[in-house]
Amino acid sequence: MTENVVHLHKDREMPAQDASVTTLTVVPDAPAAPLVPLWVRSGRAVKTAVTHDRTKTGARAVARHSLYVWGGGRIVARRTWDGRTGARYERFLRAAEAAGNMELAGEWEERLQHFRDARHRRRMDLLTSPIDAAKGALVGTGLGIGSLVALGVVLAIANKDIADVITPIMAVIEFIRLVITIVQVVWGPALTIGPFLALLALWTVGSKQQAAPAWALPDNIRSGEGEPITPSIVVKALRDLGVPALRGAIKEMGDAGASMLGPIRIAGCGVEVDVTLPSGVSTNEVQQRRRKLAENLTRHEHEVFITIPQAARTVRLWVADSGALDEPIGPSPLVTDETMTADYGKGRAPWGQDLRGDAAALSLYQRHLLITGLSNQGKTVALRSLALWLALDRSVEFLLGDLKGVGDWAMFDGRARVLIQGPTDEHVIQVTEMVEGAVDEMNRRIQAPPGTVFPALIVLVDEAQMAFMCPAKDEDKRPYGGSKANSRYFMAVRKIHNQGRAVNVLMWQGTQDPTDQNLPKLVREGAHTRASLALGTESQARMALGDKAVDGGAAPNLLRPGLDRGTLVVASDGIDIPAGQASLTVRTHYIDDDAAKAIIERAKALRDGVTTLHAVDRDPDRDPLADIASVVGTAERVRTKDVLSRLGTLNADAYGGWSFIDLKRVLDGTGAGPYKSDGVMVVGRDRLARALANRDGDGSASAAE
């Protein structure tokens, strides 16, 4: 047989010792791989085997089932101890005392005393029980033997055999011997199997109660994904919250903390429970640990909301079903119901849903509005949805300033009296003069006779931070932006906040990323309805909603930017908020641009056409008749008071102080004078057109002459 041998050469070639030996030379610069010792390879194999998932799963299973027996034994021992002693009553007594309910504590103390008295009587009865038992045994035995003998006599007479007298007694003796035989046969196996049956019983109790450490439980239980909220889970979450006083109070309570909890109620896509904290634990200690509480409840932070209800020393927990808040809500009724109309005075705008799944509707009547949040969180859509609903009230007028200028409000062209769109300083100047025109209209309304009812005028500025931060100044060196006493936009907003509500001139603003510079304190505190989407810090949340709302549990800074887009926290008396709470979390409906255009078309169909101005005219040389015709627009007729209001918006300097007498003075003699229609004074479109045509014709003829 030919043998193939490989010789490894480093520096030189070694001669083969036999012709039958095949030699292979290895290149010097390719050293052979080092040989790994066997013990190293064995160690790696062992390590791989130990860290393998199946190994760890098996080890956890063994530990889990072993600990079920130990945990079941503890549970059975505790139940036995509670049943034989007054420990249960003492626990309930301490729980009532910790909750401050002394009446209930007295009741449990009385029950404990009754239990002790009954136990004492049972123990005293044990002293005389042996004598009583002996007497009873003697009497029973005598009666029993007598009965058996009597039965035997009856049998003997019946059978005419004297031996039957002892037959019943012998039968009883045989039965007793049979029982002893059975016990002797079963006793040995019972002693062997009994401990295993006892362990099985303890294991059953432990497995039902999951009496094992969390690391030993199966993955589906250990993860807690979708785990329902139960009283024991809530109490454990509070106990492990890291508040020493709370943990100690729960340990001292006889019911292990269950008395702290109110009923767990289903609330929308989650559950709600009120927790009465023990003495020495403040509500803010729980509020400040929201993330830890959520994790203890096997939820994400955004799925747990903590508010302060009306009851003292109580926190209200709302816990969402896992993943429920990531699901979108349904479409807006404005989109689904094409017959919907609005009522500024008595109606409520359908804005979205609260966390309980109930419809969240907001009253806009005589309430200034402020919505803020980080960029791209749905602020404009949330603000626009309110304006879309109000546009379905034909009496409401809009002055719109969009300082973003990307077309988010373009659909209001033909519905708003003024629509200014753009981000430049010139657009800020136009918006400022628009707001100042609204101030003049407000002053005109204030001077009207008492009892005069005016239609709502909504002055809406989106991206209002652009106005506050504008560096431009007018010819008198007065800044348009800023928050000083001579800042034009700031002062105009403040005037509307101070007096506009009474005459239905309302200021709505949308801003982003609030600071003291781009949202001054006096402006944000002038809004009756304040809402905030996701924010970065608690200080911004306080700017947006106020200290009272944040102290009461409002936390827009804990909303997730991007993921909670469209979800906002509202502080307002115009929305139904549960008693004791200072705010409400609302998931708003999303209305896209196409749906918004369709809604505005319905709003336009409800009223005569509106001529929308896209700039505020600052030219002092006015043509009153042409201006009146322009503000009447395509409407067949317009009330005189509405004409005066629109003229004031068109040019506050020229028409801000006009009254009905001034309007009548201009129109008299032109054939377009005011006249009554349905009991109110109006100005007609066709009459104005004829007056302008006649005037232009006369002017042309005069020029020709």
Coordinates of C-alpha atoms in Angstrom, one line a residue, residues 334 339-350 364 385-396 398 415 602-603 606:
L334 CA -68.2 67.5 9.4
T339 CA -76.3 68.3 6.3
M340 CA -74.5 69.5 9.4
T341 CA -74.8 73.2 10.2
A342 CA -73.3 75.3 13.0
D343 CA -74.7 77.5 15.7
Y344 CA -72.2 79.9 17.2
G345 CA -74.3 80.7 20.3
K346 CA -75.7 77.3 21.3
G347 CA -73.7 74.7 19.4
R348 CA -70.5 72.8 20.0
A349 CA -67.8 72.0 17.4
P350 CA -67.1 68.3 17.0
L364 CA -66.8 78.6 20.9
S385 CA -61.4 72.1 12.0
L386 CA -63.0 74.5 14.5
A387 CA -63.1 77.3 11.9
L388 CA -64.6 74.9 9.4
W389 CA -67.5 74.1 11.7
L390 CA -68.1 77.7 12.6
A391 CA -68.1 78.6 8.9
L392 CA -71.3 76.6 8.6
D393 CA -73.0 79.4 10.7
R394 CA -73.9 81.9 8.0
S395 CA -73.8 84.9 10.5
V396 CA -70.2 84.4 11.4
F398 CA -63.8 85.7 9.5
R415 CA -65.9 82.8 2.9
R602 CA -71.2 73.9 1.7
A603 CA -70.6 77.0 3.9
L606 CA -75.6 78.7 3.0

